[in-house]
Amino acid sequence: MTEKVGVLGKKPLRRTGVERVVNAPLPTVYGKFQAVGYLDHDRGDEQVALVYGDLGRDRVLTRLHSECLTGDAFGSQHCECGDQLAAALRAVVAEGAGVVVYLRGHEGRGIGLLAKLRAMALQAEGLDTVEANLALGLPVDARDYAVAAGMLQDLGVRSVRLMSNNPRKREALVRHGVHVAEQVPLLIPPCESNITYLRTKRERLDHHLPHLDAVAHLS
């Protein structure tokens, strides 16, 4: 068993199923990040943390971003995921330090890409995002954040300022030993294509989205 290391470039750490495999520089349109690649031995997923600057140990500005191919890569307006990812990356650069943990295997709140597309088809017929998952016999939210906590702990992070509107992410990190010093809203202006989806997230999934009150005119 290797000794715990929280500094980039040191020997990879193997801990409870999470192994740091590689560090690589990643210049982006937002700034120059360090891509830290991990293997989740429990689930078989390959994961990445995008690290900017010197993280320190406490109150690290952090985003746990669930993989969303349609939003992140294709610019889908069905959700706000792509805009949230871009906003989080800009925020950590503006802060001077921070980390975006990109969580693969979280597509469609953990049900997978094809199931998510089936759920989207049902939403087009009038179901909301919760009803669509249930109609397919799938959980409303199957995501697990243990690997995210393990990655943060490997990076030496003890407490975070968590960029999220979802209280379940905060609860999950705390449950897995990462202190959440503050929850930072990550509010994206809604559009006609995603307002129903966002209202459902607020009303049925307890997401904190106070800005929706100002856009009652959207259908």
PDB file of C-alpha atoms in Angstrom:
ATOM      1  CA  MET A   1       0.000   0.000   0.000  1.00  0.00           C
ATOM      2  CA  THR A   2       1.459   3.359  -0.996  1.00  0.00           C
ATOM      3  CA  GLU A   3       1.594   6.268   1.403  1.00  0.00           C
ATOM      4  CA  LYS A   4      -1.025   8.998   0.989  1.00  0.00           C
ATOM      5  CA  VAL A   5       0.208  11.734  -1.311  1.00  0.00           C
ATOM      6  CA  GLY A   6      -1.679  14.937  -2.091  1.00  0.00           C
ATOM      7  CA  VAL A   7       0.819  16.648  -4.397  1.00  0.00           C
ATOM      8  CA  LEU A   8       0.616  16.424  -8.175  1.00  0.00           C
ATOM      9  CA  GLY A   9       3.471  14.598  -9.821  1.00  0.00           C
ATOM     10  CA  LYS A  10       4.211  12.285  -6.913  1.00  0.00           C
ATOM     11  CA  LYS A  11       3.749   8.524  -6.934  1.00  0.00           C
ATOM     12  CA  PRO A  12       0.134   7.440  -7.678  1.00  0.00           C
ATOM     13  CA  LEU A  13      -2.034   6.470  -4.763  1.00  0.00           C
ATOM     14  CA  ARG A  14      -4.178   3.328  -4.471  1.00  0.00           C
ATOM     15  CA  ARG A  15      -6.984   3.718  -1.919  1.00  0.00           C
ATOM     16  CA  THR A  16     -10.315   1.948  -1.559  1.00  0.00           C
ATOM     17  CA  GLY A  17     -10.686   1.264  -5.252  1.00  0.00           C
ATOM     18  CA  VAL A  18      -9.453   4.626  -6.587  1.00  0.00           C
ATOM     19  CA  GLU A  19      -6.028   4.754  -8.227  1.00  0.00           C
ATOM     20  CA  ARG A  20      -4.341   7.843  -9.582  1.00  0.00           C
ATOM     21  CA  VAL A  21      -2.813   6.801 -12.896  1.00  0.00           C
ATOM     22  CA  VAL A  22      -1.496   9.893 -14.688  1.00  0.00           C
ATOM     23  CA  ASN A  23      -1.002  13.667 -14.495  1.00  0.00           C
ATOM     24  CA  ALA A  24      -0.907  15.583 -17.765  1.00  0.00           C
ATOM     25  CA  PRO A  25      -0.926  19.286 -18.631  1.00  0.00           C
ATOM     26  CA  LEU A  26      -4.152  20.320 -20.360  1.00  0.00           C
ATOM     27  CA  PRO A  27      -4.252  23.777 -21.945  1.00  0.00           C
ATOM     28  CA  THR A  28      -7.871  24.810 -22.565  1.00  0.00           C
ATOM     29  CA  VAL A  29      -9.738  27.876 -23.788  1.00  0.00           C
ATOM     30  CA  TYR A  30     -10.343  28.672 -20.095  1.00  0.00           C
ATOM     31  CA  GLY A  31      -6.748  28.295 -18.894  1.00  0.00           C
ATOM     32  CA  LYS A  32      -3.964  25.796 -18.320  1.00  0.00           C
ATOM     33  CA  PHE A  33      -5.163  22.888 -16.201  1.00  0.00           C
ATOM     34  CA  GLN A  34      -3.562  19.714 -14.950  1.00  0.00           C
ATOM     35  CA  ALA A  35      -5.624  16.655 -15.935  1.00  0.00           C
ATOM     36  CA  VAL A  36      -5.290  14.042 -13.196  1.00  0.00           C
ATOM     37  CA  GLY A  37      -6.540  10.672 -14.402  1.00  0.00           C
ATOM     38  CA  TYR A  38      -7.938   8.031 -12.059  1.00  0.00           C
ATOM     39  CA  LEU A  39      -9.163   4.469 -12.381  1.00  0.00           C
ATOM     40  CA  ASP A  40     -12.151   3.464 -10.277  1.00  0.00           C
ATOM     41  CA  HIS A  41     -11.432  -0.205  -9.669  1.00  0.00           C
ATOM     42  CA  ASP A  42     -14.821  -0.761  -8.043  1.00  0.00           C
ATOM     43  CA  ARG A  43     -16.871   0.321 -11.072  1.00  0.00           C
ATOM     44  CA  GLY A  44     -14.316   0.122 -13.881  1.00  0.00           C
ATOM     45  CA  ASP A  45     -14.754   3.795 -14.843  1.00  0.00           C
ATOM     46  CA  GLU A  46     -11.949   6.093 -15.904  1.00  0.00           C
ATOM     47  CA  GLN A  47     -12.250   9.470 -14.174  1.00  0.00           C
ATOM     48  CA  VAL A  48     -10.506  12.826 -14.390  1.00  0.00           C
ATOM     49  CA  ALA A  49      -9.991  15.822 -12.133  1.00  0.00           C
ATOM     50  CA  LEU A  50      -9.114  19.113 -13.825  1.00  0.00           C
ATOM     51  CA  VAL A  51      -6.882  20.969 -11.375  1.00  0.00           C
ATOM     52  CA  TYR A  52      -6.015  24.638 -11.653  1.00  0.00           C
ATOM     53  CA  GLY A  53      -3.345  26.314  -9.569  1.00  0.00           C
ATOM     54  CA  ASP A  54      -2.249  25.340  -6.058  1.00  0.00           C
ATOM     55  CA  LEU A  55      -5.281  23.714  -4.458  1.00  0.00           C
ATOM     56  CA  GLY A  56      -4.253  23.977  -0.832  1.00  0.00           C
ATOM     57  CA  ARG A  57      -6.220  21.828   1.607  1.00  0.00           C
ATOM     58  CA  ASP A  58      -9.197  23.834   2.834  1.00  0.00           C
ATOM     59  CA  ARG A  59     -12.100  25.694   1.199  1.00  0.00           C
ATOM     60  CA  VAL A  60     -11.031  24.609  -2.271  1.00  0.00           C
ATOM     61  CA  LEU A  61     -13.414  25.830  -4.986  1.00  0.00           C
ATOM     62  CA  THR A  62     -14.771  22.570  -6.391  1.00  0.00           C
ATOM     63  CA  ARG A  63     -17.279  21.315  -8.926  1.00  0.00           C
ATOM     64  CA  LEU A  64     -18.465  17.702  -9.139  1.00  0.00           C
ATOM     65  CA  HIS A  65     -19.701  17.541 -12.715  1.00  0.00           C
ATOM     66  CA  SER A  66     -21.757  14.576 -13.867  1.00  0.00           C
ATOM     67  CA  GLU A  67     -20.975  13.421 -17.389  1.00  0.00           C
ATOM     68  CA  CYS A  68     -23.566  14.683 -19.907  1.00  0.00           C
ATOM     69  CA  LEU A  69     -22.650  13.970 -23.512  1.00  0.00           C
ATOM     70  CA  THR A  70     -25.622  15.828 -24.961  1.00  0.00           C
ATOM     71  CA  GLY A  71     -24.998  18.949 -22.895  1.00  0.00           C
ATOM     72  CA  ASP A  72     -21.217  18.952 -22.538  1.00  0.00           C
ATOM     73  CA  ALA A  73     -20.315  17.999 -26.110  1.00  0.00           C
ATOM     74  CA  PHE A  74     -23.359  18.865 -28.231  1.00  0.00           C
ATOM     75  CA  GLY A  75     -24.599  22.006 -26.498  1.00  0.00           C
ATOM     76  CA  SER A  76     -28.042  20.594 -25.737  1.00  0.00           C
ATOM     77  CA  GLN A  77     -30.527  23.107 -24.350  1.00  0.00           C
ATOM     78  CA  HIS A  78     -32.612  20.357 -22.793  1.00  0.00           C
ATOM     79  CA  CYS A  79     -30.418  20.809 -19.695  1.00  0.00           C
ATOM     80  CA  GLU A  80     -27.932  23.375 -18.373  1.00  0.00           C
ATOM     81  CA  CYS A  81     -25.013  20.944 -18.022  1.00  0.00           C
ATOM     82  CA  GLY A  82     -22.722  22.301 -20.730  1.00  0.00           C
ATOM     83  CA  ASP A  83     -23.098  25.859 -19.508  1.00  0.00           C
ATOM     84  CA  GLN A  84     -22.501  24.760 -15.910  1.00  0.00           C
ATOM     85  CA  LEU A  85     -19.286  22.980 -16.888  1.00  0.00           C
ATOM     86  CA  ALA A  86     -18.006  26.053 -18.733  1.00  0.00           C
ATOM     87  CA  ALA A  87     -19.011  28.334 -15.845  1.00  0.00           C
ATOM     88  CA  ALA A  88     -17.227  26.099 -13.325  1.00  0.00           C
ATOM     89  CA  LEU A  89     -14.017  26.045 -15.341  1.00  0.00           C
ATOM     90  CA  ARG A  90     -14.105  29.830 -15.696  1.00  0.00           C
ATOM     91  CA  ALA A  91     -14.765  30.189 -11.972  1.00  0.00           C
ATOM     92  CA  VAL A  92     -11.758  28.169 -10.823  1.00  0.00           C
ATOM     93  CA  VAL A  93      -9.508  30.114 -13.205  1.00  0.00           C
ATOM     94  CA  ALA A  94     -10.881  33.416 -11.880  1.00  0.00           C
ATOM     95  CA  GLU A  95     -10.334  32.135  -8.330  1.00  0.00           C
ATOM     96  CA  GLY A  96      -6.710  31.258  -9.124  1.00  0.00           C
ATOM     97  CA  ALA A  97      -7.101  27.682  -7.904  1.00  0.00           C
ATOM     98  CA  GLY A  98      -9.736  24.973  -7.871  1.00  0.00           C
ATOM     99  CA  VAL A  99     -10.788  21.608  -9.220  1.00  0.00           C
ATOM    100  CA  VAL A 100     -13.497  20.262 -11.503  1.00  0.00           C
ATOM    101  CA  VAL A 101     -14.080  16.548 -10.927  1.00  0.00           C
ATOM    102  CA  TYR A 102     -15.626  15.155 -14.113  1.00  0.00           C
ATOM    103  CA  LEU A 103     -17.622  12.058 -13.222  1.00  0.00           C
ATOM    104  CA  ARG A 104     -18.032   9.500 -15.954  1.00  0.00           C
ATOM    105  CA  GLY A 105     -20.764   6.912 -15.522  1.00  0.00           C
ATOM    106  CA  HIS A 106     -23.171   9.631 -14.333  1.00  0.00           C
ATOM    107  CA  GLU A 107     -24.935  10.080 -17.676  1.00  0.00           C
ATOM    108  CA  GLY A 108     -28.637  10.743 -17.155  1.00  0.00           C
ATOM    109  CA  ARG A 109     -28.232  10.831 -13.356  1.00  0.00           C
ATOM    110  CA  GLY A 110     -26.564   7.434 -13.596  1.00  0.00           C
ATOM    111  CA  ILE A 111     -28.929   5.534 -15.932  1.00  0.00           C
ATOM    112  CA  GLY A 112     -26.698   5.690 -19.034  1.00  0.00           C
ATOM    113  CA  LEU A 113     -26.843   7.422 -22.398  1.00  0.00           C
ATOM    114  CA  LEU A 114     -29.438   5.302 -24.201  1.00  0.00           C
ATOM    115  CA  ALA A 115     -31.753   5.230 -21.207  1.00  0.00           C
ATOM    116  CA  LYS A 116     -31.384   8.993 -20.907  1.00  0.00           C
ATOM    117  CA  LEU A 117     -32.383   9.419 -24.541  1.00  0.00           C
ATOM    118  CA  ARG A 118     -35.411   7.187 -23.956  1.00  0.00           C
ATOM    119  CA  ALA A 119     -36.324   9.336 -20.969  1.00  0.00           C
ATOM    120  CA  MET A 120     -35.939  12.474 -23.072  1.00  0.00           C
ATOM    121  CA  ALA A 121     -38.305  10.993 -25.647  1.00  0.00           C
ATOM    122  CA  LEU A 122     -40.883  10.425 -22.906  1.00  0.00           C
ATOM    123  CA  GLN A 123     -40.400  13.988 -21.707  1.00  0.00           C
ATOM    124  CA  ALA A 124     -41.168  15.195 -25.218  1.00  0.00           C
ATOM    125  CA  GLU A 125     -44.499  13.380 -24.853  1.00  0.00           C
ATOM    126  CA  GLY A 126     -45.320  15.214 -21.626  1.00  0.00           C
ATOM    127  CA  LEU A 127     -43.684  13.363 -18.732  1.00  0.00           C
ATOM    128  CA  ASP A 128     -41.283  15.217 -16.478  1.00  0.00           C
ATOM    129  CA  THR A 129     -37.725  13.988 -15.878  1.00  0.00           C
ATOM    130  CA  VAL A 130     -38.678  12.118 -12.693  1.00  0.00           C
ATOM    131  CA  GLU A 131     -41.761  10.491 -14.232  1.00  0.00           C
ATOM    132  CA  ALA A 132     -39.794   9.469 -17.337  1.00  0.00           C
ATOM    133  CA  ASN A 133     -37.158   7.567 -15.362  1.00  0.00           C
ATOM    134  CA  LEU A 134     -39.796   5.822 -13.288  1.00  0.00           C
ATOM    135  CA  ALA A 135     -41.822   4.923 -16.401  1.00  0.00           C
ATOM    136  CA  LEU A 136     -38.726   3.135 -17.719  1.00  0.00           C
ATOM    137  CA  GLY A 137     -38.400   1.217 -14.454  1.00  0.00           C
ATOM    138  CA  LEU A 138     -35.218   3.108 -13.586  1.00  0.00           C
ATOM    139  CA  PRO A 139     -34.130   5.003 -10.469  1.00  0.00           C
ATOM    140  CA  VAL A 140     -34.665   8.753 -10.400  1.00  0.00           C
ATOM    141  CA  ASP A 141     -31.007   9.291  -9.433  1.00  0.00           C
ATOM    142  CA  ALA A 142     -28.490   6.429  -9.386  1.00  0.00           C
ATOM    143  CA  ARG A 143     -25.323   8.504  -8.999  1.00  0.00           C
ATOM    144  CA  ASP A 144     -22.674   7.678  -6.413  1.00  0.00           C
ATOM    145  CA  TYR A 145     -20.062  10.195  -5.275  1.00  0.00           C
ATOM    146  CA  ALA A 146     -17.662   7.952  -3.354  1.00  0.00           C
ATOM    147  CA  VAL A 147     -15.105   8.088  -6.166  1.00  0.00           C
ATOM    148  CA  ALA A 148     -15.274  11.897  -6.213  1.00  0.00           C
ATOM    149  CA  ALA A 149     -14.547  12.017  -2.502  1.00  0.00           C
ATOM    150  CA  GLY A 150     -11.651   9.610  -2.965  1.00  0.00           C
ATOM    151  CA  MET A 151     -10.180  11.755  -5.738  1.00  0.00           C
ATOM    152  CA  LEU A 152     -10.425  14.906  -3.642  1.00  0.00           C
ATOM    153  CA  GLN A 153      -8.826  13.182  -0.666  1.00  0.00           C
ATOM    154  CA  ASP A 154      -6.014  11.945  -2.892  1.00  0.00           C
ATOM    155  CA  LEU A 155      -5.432  15.524  -4.041  1.00  0.00           C
ATOM    156  CA  GLY A 156      -5.051  16.532  -0.394  1.00  0.00           C
ATOM    157  CA  VAL A 157      -8.358  18.421  -0.228  1.00  0.00           C
ATOM    158  CA  ARG A 158     -10.004  18.403   3.202  1.00  0.00           C
ATOM    159  CA  SER A 159     -12.788  20.927   2.679  1.00  0.00           C
ATOM    160  CA  VAL A 160     -14.457  22.473  -0.340  1.00  0.00           C
ATOM    161  CA  ARG A 161     -16.562  25.358  -1.497  1.00  0.00           C
ATOM    162  CA  LEU A 162     -18.878  23.283  -3.608  1.00  0.00           C
ATOM    163  CA  MET A 163     -20.277  24.761  -6.815  1.00  0.00           C
ATOM    164  CA  SER A 164     -23.652  23.045  -6.973  1.00  0.00           C
ATOM    165  CA  ASN A 165     -27.385  23.625  -6.650  1.00  0.00           C
ATOM    166  CA  ASN A 166     -27.964  20.014  -5.615  1.00  0.00           C
ATOM    167  CA  PRO A 167     -28.068  19.340  -1.847  1.00  0.00           C
ATOM    168  CA  ARG A 168     -27.476  15.622  -2.429  1.00  0.00           C
ATOM    169  CA  LYS A 169     -23.948  16.310  -3.681  1.00  0.00           C
ATOM    170  CA  ARG A 170     -23.148  18.139  -0.468  1.00  0.00           C
ATOM    171  CA  GLU A 171     -24.628  15.352   1.637  1.00  0.00           C
ATOM    172  CA  ALA A 172     -22.675  12.707  -0.291  1.00  0.00           C
ATOM    173  CA  LEU A 173     -19.314  14.451   0.137  1.00  0.00           C
ATOM    174  CA  VAL A 174     -19.882  14.922   3.851  1.00  0.00           C
ATOM    175  CA  ARG A 175     -20.893  11.273   4.170  1.00  0.00           C
ATOM    176  CA  HIS A 176     -17.625  10.255   2.510  1.00  0.00           C
ATOM    177  CA  GLY A 177     -15.430  12.430   4.694  1.00  0.00           C
ATOM    178  CA  VAL A 178     -15.024  15.686   2.733  1.00  0.00           C
ATOM    179  CA  HIS A 179     -16.157  18.787   4.630  1.00  0.00           C
ATOM    180  CA  VAL A 180     -18.299  21.236   2.631  1.00  0.00           C
ATOM    181  CA  ALA A 181     -17.484  24.669   4.004  1.00  0.00           C
ATOM    182  CA  GLU A 182     -19.854  26.441   1.628  1.00  0.00           C
ATOM    183  CA  GLN A 183     -22.252  25.624  -1.172  1.00  0.00           C
ATOM    184  CA  VAL A 184     -21.781  28.088  -4.050  1.00  0.00           C
ATOM    185  CA  PRO A 185     -24.754  28.485  -6.435  1.00  0.00           C
ATOM    186  CA  LEU A 186     -24.097  27.735 -10.083  1.00  0.00           C
ATOM    187  CA  LEU A 187     -27.126  29.342 -11.699  1.00  0.00           C
ATOM    188  CA  ILE A 188     -27.507  29.389 -15.484  1.00  0.00           C
ATOM    189  CA  PRO A 189     -30.198  31.546 -17.135  1.00  0.00           C
ATOM    190  CA  PRO A 190     -32.937  29.170 -18.326  1.00  0.00           C
ATOM    191  CA  CYS A 191     -34.367  29.025 -21.816  1.00  0.00           C
ATOM    192  CA  GLU A 192     -37.679  27.862 -23.246  1.00  0.00           C
ATOM    193  CA  SER A 193     -36.252  24.391 -23.941  1.00  0.00           C
ATOM    194  CA  ASN A 194     -35.123  23.640 -20.377  1.00  0.00           C
ATOM    195  CA  ILE A 195     -37.411  25.631 -18.083  1.00  0.00           C
ATOM    196  CA  THR A 196     -39.769  22.684 -17.442  1.00  0.00           C
ATOM    197  CA  TYR A 197     -36.818  20.405 -16.718  1.00  0.00           C
ATOM    198  CA  LEU A 198     -35.318  22.941 -14.300  1.00  0.00           C
ATOM    199  CA  ARG A 199     -38.599  23.508 -12.513  1.00  0.00           C
ATOM    200  CA  THR A 200     -38.910  19.773 -12.011  1.00  0.00           C
ATOM    201  CA  LYS A 201     -35.395  19.664 -10.548  1.00  0.00           C
ATOM    202  CA  ARG A 202     -36.391  22.390  -8.098  1.00  0.00           C
ATOM    203  CA  GLU A 203     -39.812  21.044  -7.172  1.00  0.00           C
ATOM    204  CA  ARG A 204     -39.140  17.298  -7.126  1.00  0.00           C
ATOM    205  CA  LEU A 205     -35.380  16.947  -6.611  1.00  0.00           C
ATOM    206  CA  ASP A 206     -34.850  19.834  -4.161  1.00  0.00           C
ATOM    207  CA  HIS A 207     -32.332  21.730  -6.290  1.00  0.00           C
ATOM    208  CA  HIS A 208     -31.833  25.319  -5.123  1.00  0.00           C
ATOM    209  CA  LEU A 209     -32.833  27.358  -8.182  1.00  0.00           C
ATOM    210  CA  PRO A 210     -34.250  30.678  -6.938  1.00  0.00           C
ATOM    211  CA  HIS A 211     -33.563  32.425 -10.250  1.00  0.00           C
ATOM    212  CA  LEU A 212     -36.441  30.538 -11.878  1.00  0.00           C
ATOM    213  CA  ASP A 213     -38.909  32.805 -10.072  1.00  0.00           C
ATOM    214  CA  ALA A 214     -37.896  35.644 -12.379  1.00  0.00           C
ATOM    215  CA  VAL A 215     -38.738  33.788 -15.595  1.00  0.00           C
ATOM    216  CA  ALA A 216     -42.407  32.926 -15.144  1.00  0.00           C
ATOM    217  CA  HIS A 217     -43.059  34.033 -18.733  1.00  0.00           C
ATOM    218  CA  LEU A 218     -41.265  30.990 -20.154  1.00  0.00           C
ATOM    219  CA  SER A 219     -43.533  28.052 -20.988  1.00  0.00           C
TER     220      SER A 219
END
